[in-house]
Amino acid sequence: MSDQAIRLTELAHGGGCGCKLAPSVLQSLLADQPLAGPFANLLVGAETADDAAVWKVDDNLAVIATTDFFMPMVDDPRDFGRIAATNAISDIYAMGGKPVMALAILGIPVSKLAPETVRQILQGGASVCAEAGIPVAGGHSIDSPEPIYGLAVIGLGHPDRIRRNTGARPGDALILTKGIGVGIYSAAIKRGALPPGAYEEMIASTTLLNRVGAELAADPAVHGITDITGFGLLGHALEMARGSGLTLNIEGAAVPLLTQAAPLAREGFVTGASHRNWDSYAGGVELPGSLPDWQRALLTDPQTSGGLLIACAPETAEGLVERIRAAGYPLARRIGAAVPGAPRVVVTSELAARS
């Protein structure tokens, strides 16, 4: 068996967080599922579409648990493993916790991929776990029609420092820590049209651990955090708006973009998930009337291992942005504010059309 001529992305019908079910589909599937029940120690369950589950052990310790896996969005097996691991661990950081252990989730078409390719996927994931300071302590594997890889991750945090997507307060500033456009880049990869240097930029972003979330959770001025993944900036902002009972105003011109995201979006490199995301927002998003379709596609673009959306006291926002940039997130920006109003997202301007 040889897989030298096989591209990982050719074996998958979708890739990265673009594989996620659309928000509306997921909501309908979960609508008649029983609630977690009257467990007093379950601080966070599935009721608010938050990033991870949280169980309070005692007044000083909470366990944070999550899982995330997907099909390849890149052809390099080691990079696939690195991106998937970074994305899975992000949920722990988004809750304000620190990861302590991971379990690997692996599905492989064994008749199509050589063992060395699979080893490289696992090695890539393990390298990111080592960077995060945690072991891959086990896992589970199956023979599947498409390649799948990800992690189940356990983290720890202080119950008082758990940060939810429901925590935004009226007047809070909104900060985004990474640039948008990962789904656009992955669409270009599938068609062999990604410009020189853009792949390295995408890998640098998608393998950058969101560890700053754990540091920010210790700051009482930080009220809410969520990570931006498959539902796009608008989708995850809408979850925060609905969970917090507020309107989130996003200044389009302030949203950071990967360098080639705008020109690629103009040329039509858009994922199907971007359209599904938009169709799922069900009137919860208001856009400027003049907004071009390609800009809407960026705002709905599924992000794999995207940045954190942070709600914080407005007087601390500029200092927090500088602190986040100094921690290794150069594209971090203040992008809007949470204000009283119906739970929705309002984009107040067009995106900056920069290349």
Coordinates of C-alpha atoms in Angstrom, one line a residue:
M1 CA 0.0 0.0 0.0
S2 CA 1.3 3.5 -0.9
D3 CA -0.3 6.9 -0.2
Q4 CA 2.4 9.0 -1.9
A5 CA -0.1 10.3 -4.5
I6 CA -3.0 10.7 -2.0
R7 CA -3.7 14.1 -0.6
L8 CA -5.3 14.0 2.9
T9 CA -7.8 16.6 1.8
E10 CA -9.0 14.4 -1.1
L11 CA -10.1 11.7 1.4
A12 CA -12.4 14.1 3.3
H13 CA -15.7 15.7 2.1
G14 CA -14.9 18.6 4.4
G15 CA -12.1 19.8 6.6
G16 CA -11.2 21.3 9.9
C17 CA -14.0 23.0 11.9
G18 CA -15.9 23.5 8.5
C19 CA -17.0 19.9 9.2
K20 CA -19.1 21.0 12.1
L21 CA -22.9 20.7 11.8
A22 CA -24.5 24.0 11.1
P23 CA -25.8 25.8 14.3
S24 CA -29.4 25.3 13.3
V25 CA -29.0 21.6 12.6
L26 CA -27.2 21.1 15.9
Q27 CA -29.9 23.0 17.8
S28 CA -32.6 20.8 16.3
L29 CA -30.8 17.6 17.1
L30 CA -30.4 18.7 20.7
A31 CA -33.8 20.2 21.2
D32 CA -35.5 17.1 22.7
Q33 CA -32.5 15.8 24.5
P34 CA -32.8 15.6 28.3
L35 CA -31.0 18.3 30.3
A36 CA -28.0 17.3 32.4
G37 CA -30.2 17.1 35.4
P38 CA -30.1 18.6 38.9
F39 CA -26.4 18.2 39.5
A40 CA -25.4 21.1 41.8
N41 CA -21.7 20.7 41.0
L42 CA -22.2 20.9 37.2
L43 CA -21.3 24.5 36.7
V44 CA -21.4 24.4 32.9
G45 CA -23.3 21.9 30.8
A46 CA -24.8 21.9 27.3
E47 CA -27.5 24.5 28.0
T48 CA -25.7 27.6 26.6
A49 CA -23.5 26.1 23.8
D50 CA -20.3 26.9 25.8
D51 CA -16.9 25.7 25.0
A52 CA -16.5 22.9 27.6
A53 CA -18.3 21.2 30.5
V54 CA -17.2 22.2 34.0
W55 CA -17.6 20.2 37.2
K56 CA -17.0 21.8 40.6
V57 CA -14.9 19.5 42.9
D58 CA -14.8 22.0 45.8
D59 CA -14.5 25.7 46.4
N60 CA -11.0 25.9 45.0
L61 CA -11.1 23.3 42.1
A62 CA -13.1 22.7 39.0
V63 CA -12.6 20.0 36.3
I64 CA -13.0 21.2 32.7
A65 CA -13.7 18.6 30.0
T66 CA -14.0 18.9 26.2
T67 CA -13.6 17.0 23.0
D68 CA -13.0 18.1 19.4
F69 CA -12.0 16.3 16.3
F70 CA -12.4 16.7 12.5
M71 CA -11.2 15.7 9.1
P72 CA -8.1 17.2 7.5
M73 CA -8.0 20.7 6.1
V74 CA -4.3 20.4 5.0
D75 CA -2.3 17.6 3.3
D76 CA 0.7 17.6 5.6
P77 CA -0.1 14.9 8.2
R78 CA 2.0 16.4 10.9
D79 CA 0.4 19.8 10.4
F80 CA -3.0 18.2 10.5
G81 CA -2.2 16.7 13.8
R82 CA -0.9 19.9 15.2
I83 CA -3.9 22.0 14.1
A84 CA -6.4 19.4 15.5
A85 CA -4.6 19.2 18.8
T86 CA -4.3 23.0 19.2
N87 CA -8.0 23.4 18.3
A88 CA -9.1 20.8 20.9
I89 CA -7.0 22.3 23.7
S90 CA -8.4 25.7 23.0
D91 CA -11.7 24.9 24.7
I92 CA -10.0 24.5 28.0
Y93 CA -8.2 27.9 27.7
A94 CA -11.5 29.5 26.5
M95 CA -13.1 28.5 29.8
G96 CA -10.2 30.1 31.8
G97 CA -8.6 26.7 32.7
K98 CA -5.3 25.0 32.2
P99 CA -5.1 21.6 30.4
V100 CA -3.7 18.7 32.3
M101 CA -4.2 15.6 30.1
A102 CA -5.4 14.5 26.6
L103 CA -6.8 11.4 25.0
A104 CA -6.4 10.9 21.2
I105 CA -9.4 10.2 18.9
L106 CA -8.4 8.6 15.7
G107 CA -10.3 7.4 12.7
I108 CA -8.3 6.2 9.7
P109 CA -9.1 4.5 6.3
V110 CA -6.5 1.8 6.9
S111 CA -6.6 0.6 3.3
K112 CA -5.7 4.1 1.9
L113 CA -3.1 5.5 4.3
A114 CA 0.3 4.2 5.1
P115 CA 1.2 3.6 8.8
E116 CA 3.9 6.3 8.5
T117 CA 1.3 8.9 7.6
V118 CA -0.8 8.0 10.6
R119 CA 2.3 8.2 12.8
Q120 CA 3.0 11.7 11.6
I121 CA -0.6 12.8 12.5
L122 CA -0.2 11.4 16.0
Q123 CA 3.3 12.9 16.3
G124 CA 2.0 16.3 15.3
G125 CA -0.7 16.2 17.9
A126 CA 1.7 15.0 20.6
S127 CA 4.1 17.8 19.8
V128 CA 1.4 20.4 20.5
C129 CA 0.4 18.6 23.7
A130 CA 4.0 18.7 24.8
E131 CA 4.1 22.4 24.1
A132 CA 1.0 22.8 26.3
G133 CA 2.8 20.8 29.0
I134 CA 0.3 17.8 29.0
P135 CA 0.6 14.1 28.1
V136 CA -1.4 12.2 25.5
A137 CA -2.4 9.6 28.1
G138 CA -4.3 7.2 25.8
G139 CA -7.1 7.3 23.3
H140 CA -9.3 5.3 20.9
S141 CA -9.0 4.4 17.2
I142 CA -11.3 3.0 14.5
D143 CA -11.1 2.1 10.8
S144 CA -13.2 4.8 9.2
P145 CA -14.0 5.9 5.5
E146 CA -12.4 9.3 6.1
P147 CA -9.4 10.4 8.2
I148 CA -10.4 11.9 11.6
Y149 CA -8.2 13.1 14.4
G150 CA -8.7 15.1 17.5
L151 CA -8.5 15.0 21.3
A152 CA -10.5 14.7 24.4
V153 CA -8.9 17.1 26.9
I154 CA -9.2 17.5 30.7
G155 CA -8.3 20.8 32.4
L156 CA -8.4 22.3 35.8
G157 CA -9.5 25.8 37.0
H158 CA -10.7 27.7 40.0
P159 CA -14.5 27.8 40.1
D160 CA -14.4 31.6 40.5
R161 CA -12.2 32.0 37.4
I162 CA -14.3 30.0 35.0
R163 CA -15.1 32.3 32.0
R164 CA -18.2 31.6 30.0
N165 CA -19.7 32.8 26.8
T166 CA -22.6 34.1 28.9
G167 CA -20.6 36.6 30.9
A168 CA -20.6 39.7 28.8
R169 CA -21.9 42.8 30.6
P170 CA -23.5 46.0 29.2
G171 CA -20.7 48.4 28.1
D172 CA -18.1 45.7 27.8
A173 CA -15.5 46.0 25.1
L174 CA -15.0 43.1 22.7
I175 CA -11.5 41.9 21.8
L176 CA -10.5 39.3 19.1
T177 CA -7.1 37.7 19.5
K178 CA -6.5 36.1 16.0
G179 CA -7.1 37.0 12.4
I180 CA -10.1 35.7 10.4
G181 CA -9.9 33.7 7.2
V182 CA -8.8 30.2 8.0
G183 CA -11.8 28.6 6.1
I184 CA -11.1 30.8 3.1
Y185 CA -7.5 29.6 3.1
S186 CA -8.6 26.0 3.4
A187 CA -10.9 26.4 0.4
A188 CA -8.0 27.8 -1.6
I189 CA -5.8 24.8 -0.6
K190 CA -8.4 22.4 -1.9
R191 CA -8.2 24.1 -5.3
G192 CA -4.4 24.5 -5.3
A193 CA -4.7 28.3 -5.3
L194 CA -3.2 29.4 -2.0
P195 CA -0.6 32.2 -2.7
P196 CA 3.0 31.8 -1.6
G197 CA 3.6 32.4 2.1
A198 CA -0.1 32.1 3.0
Y199 CA 0.2 28.4 4.1
E200 CA 2.9 29.3 6.6
E201 CA 0.7 32.1 7.9
M202 CA -2.2 29.8 8.3
I203 CA -0.2 27.2 10.1
A204 CA 1.3 29.8 12.5
S205 CA -2.2 31.0 13.4
T206 CA -3.9 27.6 13.7
T207 CA -1.1 26.1 15.8
L208 CA -0.8 29.0 18.2
L209 CA -2.2 27.9 21.5
N210 CA -4.8 30.1 23.1
R211 CA -3.1 29.8 26.5
V212 CA -3.6 33.5 27.1
G213 CA -7.2 32.6 28.0
A214 CA -6.0 31.0 31.3
E215 CA -4.1 34.2 32.2
L216 CA -6.9 36.5 31.4
A217 CA -9.4 34.6 33.5
A218 CA -7.5 35.6 36.6
D219 CA -8.4 39.3 35.7
P220 CA -11.7 40.3 37.2
A221 CA -12.1 42.9 34.4
V222 CA -12.5 40.0 32.0
H223 CA -16.1 38.9 32.1
G224 CA -16.6 36.5 29.2
I225 CA -14.6 34.4 26.8
T226 CA -15.3 32.1 23.9
D227 CA -13.2 30.7 21.1
I228 CA -14.1 31.3 17.4
T229 CA -14.3 28.1 15.5
G230 CA -16.7 26.4 13.1
F231 CA -19.6 28.8 13.4
G232 CA -17.5 31.8 12.4
L233 CA -17.1 35.1 14.1
L234 CA -20.8 36.0 13.8
G235 CA -22.0 32.6 15.0
H236 CA -20.0 32.5 18.2
A237 CA -20.6 36.2 18.8
L238 CA -24.3 35.4 18.5
E239 CA -24.0 32.6 21.1
M240 CA -22.4 35.2 23.4
A241 CA -25.1 37.7 22.7
R242 CA -27.9 35.2 23.4
G243 CA -26.2 33.8 26.5
S244 CA -25.5 37.3 27.9
G245 CA -28.9 38.8 26.9
L246 CA -27.2 41.7 25.1
T247 CA -26.6 43.2 21.6
L248 CA -23.0 42.8 20.4
N249 CA -21.9 45.6 18.1
I250 CA -19.0 44.6 15.9
E251 CA -17.1 47.2 13.9
G252 CA -16.3 45.4 10.7
A253 CA -13.4 47.7 9.8
A254 CA -11.7 46.6 13.1
V255 CA -11.9 42.8 12.5
P256 CA -8.4 41.5 11.9
L257 CA -7.9 39.4 8.8
L258 CA -5.2 37.0 7.6
T259 CA -3.3 38.8 4.9
Q260 CA -4.8 37.0 1.9
A261 CA -8.3 36.5 3.3
A262 CA -9.9 39.5 1.6
P263 CA -8.5 39.0 -1.9
L264 CA -9.3 35.2 -1.8
A265 CA -12.8 35.8 -0.6
R266 CA -13.4 38.3 -3.4
E267 CA -12.3 35.6 -5.9
G268 CA -14.9 33.2 -4.4
F269 CA -12.8 30.9 -2.2
V270 CA -15.6 30.3 0.3
T271 CA -16.5 27.1 2.1
G272 CA -20.0 25.5 2.0
A273 CA -19.9 25.8 5.8
S274 CA -19.8 29.6 5.5
H275 CA -23.2 29.6 3.7
R276 CA -24.7 27.1 6.1
N277 CA -23.6 29.2 9.0
W278 CA -25.3 32.3 7.6
D279 CA -28.5 30.4 6.9
S280 CA -28.5 29.2 10.6
Y281 CA -28.3 32.6 12.3
A282 CA -32.1 33.0 12.0
G283 CA -32.4 36.7 12.0
G284 CA -30.0 37.2 14.9
V285 CA -27.5 39.1 12.8
E286 CA -27.8 42.6 11.2
L287 CA -25.4 43.6 8.5
P288 CA -24.8 46.9 6.8
G289 CA -27.0 47.1 3.6
S290 CA -23.9 47.9 1.5
L291 CA -21.9 44.9 2.8
P292 CA -20.6 42.8 -0.2
D293 CA -21.2 39.1 -0.2
W294 CA -17.5 38.3 0.0
Q295 CA -17.3 40.3 3.3
R296 CA -20.3 38.4 4.7
A297 CA -18.4 35.2 3.8
L298 CA -15.5 36.3 5.9
L299 CA -17.7 37.1 8.9
T300 CA -19.3 33.6 8.6
D301 CA -16.1 31.8 7.7
P302 CA -15.5 28.7 9.8
Q303 CA -12.4 29.1 11.8
T304 CA -10.3 26.1 12.7
S305 CA -8.3 26.8 15.9
G306 CA -9.4 30.4 15.8
G307 CA -8.8 33.1 18.3
L308 CA -10.6 34.1 21.5
L309 CA -13.5 36.6 21.7
I310 CA -13.2 38.4 25.0
A311 CA -15.7 40.7 26.8
C312 CA -14.0 43.0 29.3
A313 CA -14.6 46.2 31.2
P314 CA -14.1 49.0 28.6
E315 CA -11.6 51.0 30.6
T316 CA -9.2 48.0 30.6
A317 CA -9.6 47.1 26.9
E318 CA -6.6 48.9 25.4
G319 CA -4.3 47.6 28.1
L320 CA -5.5 44.1 27.6
V321 CA -5.0 44.3 23.8
E322 CA -1.4 45.3 24.4
R323 CA -1.0 42.6 27.0
I324 CA -2.4 40.0 24.6
R325 CA -0.2 41.2 21.7
A326 CA 2.9 41.0 24.0
A327 CA 1.9 37.4 24.8
G328 CA 2.3 36.5 21.1
Y329 CA -0.9 37.4 19.4
P330 CA 0.0 40.3 17.1
L331 CA -3.4 40.6 15.4
A332 CA -5.3 41.1 18.6
R333 CA -7.7 44.0 18.3
R334 CA -10.7 45.7 20.0
I335 CA -13.5 45.0 17.6
G336 CA -16.7 46.3 19.2
A337 CA -18.9 46.5 22.3
A338 CA -21.7 44.7 24.2
V339 CA -24.7 47.0 24.7
P340 CA -28.2 46.7 26.2
G341 CA -30.7 45.4 23.6
A342 CA -32.2 42.3 22.1
P343 CA -29.8 39.4 21.9
R344 CA -28.3 39.8 18.5
V345 CA -25.1 40.8 16.6
V346 CA -25.0 44.1 14.7
V347 CA -22.1 44.7 12.3
T348 CA -21.7 48.5 12.2
S349 CA -19.4 48.9 9.2
E350 CA -17.8 47.2 6.3
L351 CA -14.6 45.3 6.7
A352 CA -11.3 46.9 5.9
A353 CA -10.5 45.6 2.3
R354 CA -6.8 45.1 3.0
S355 CA -4.7 42.5 1.2

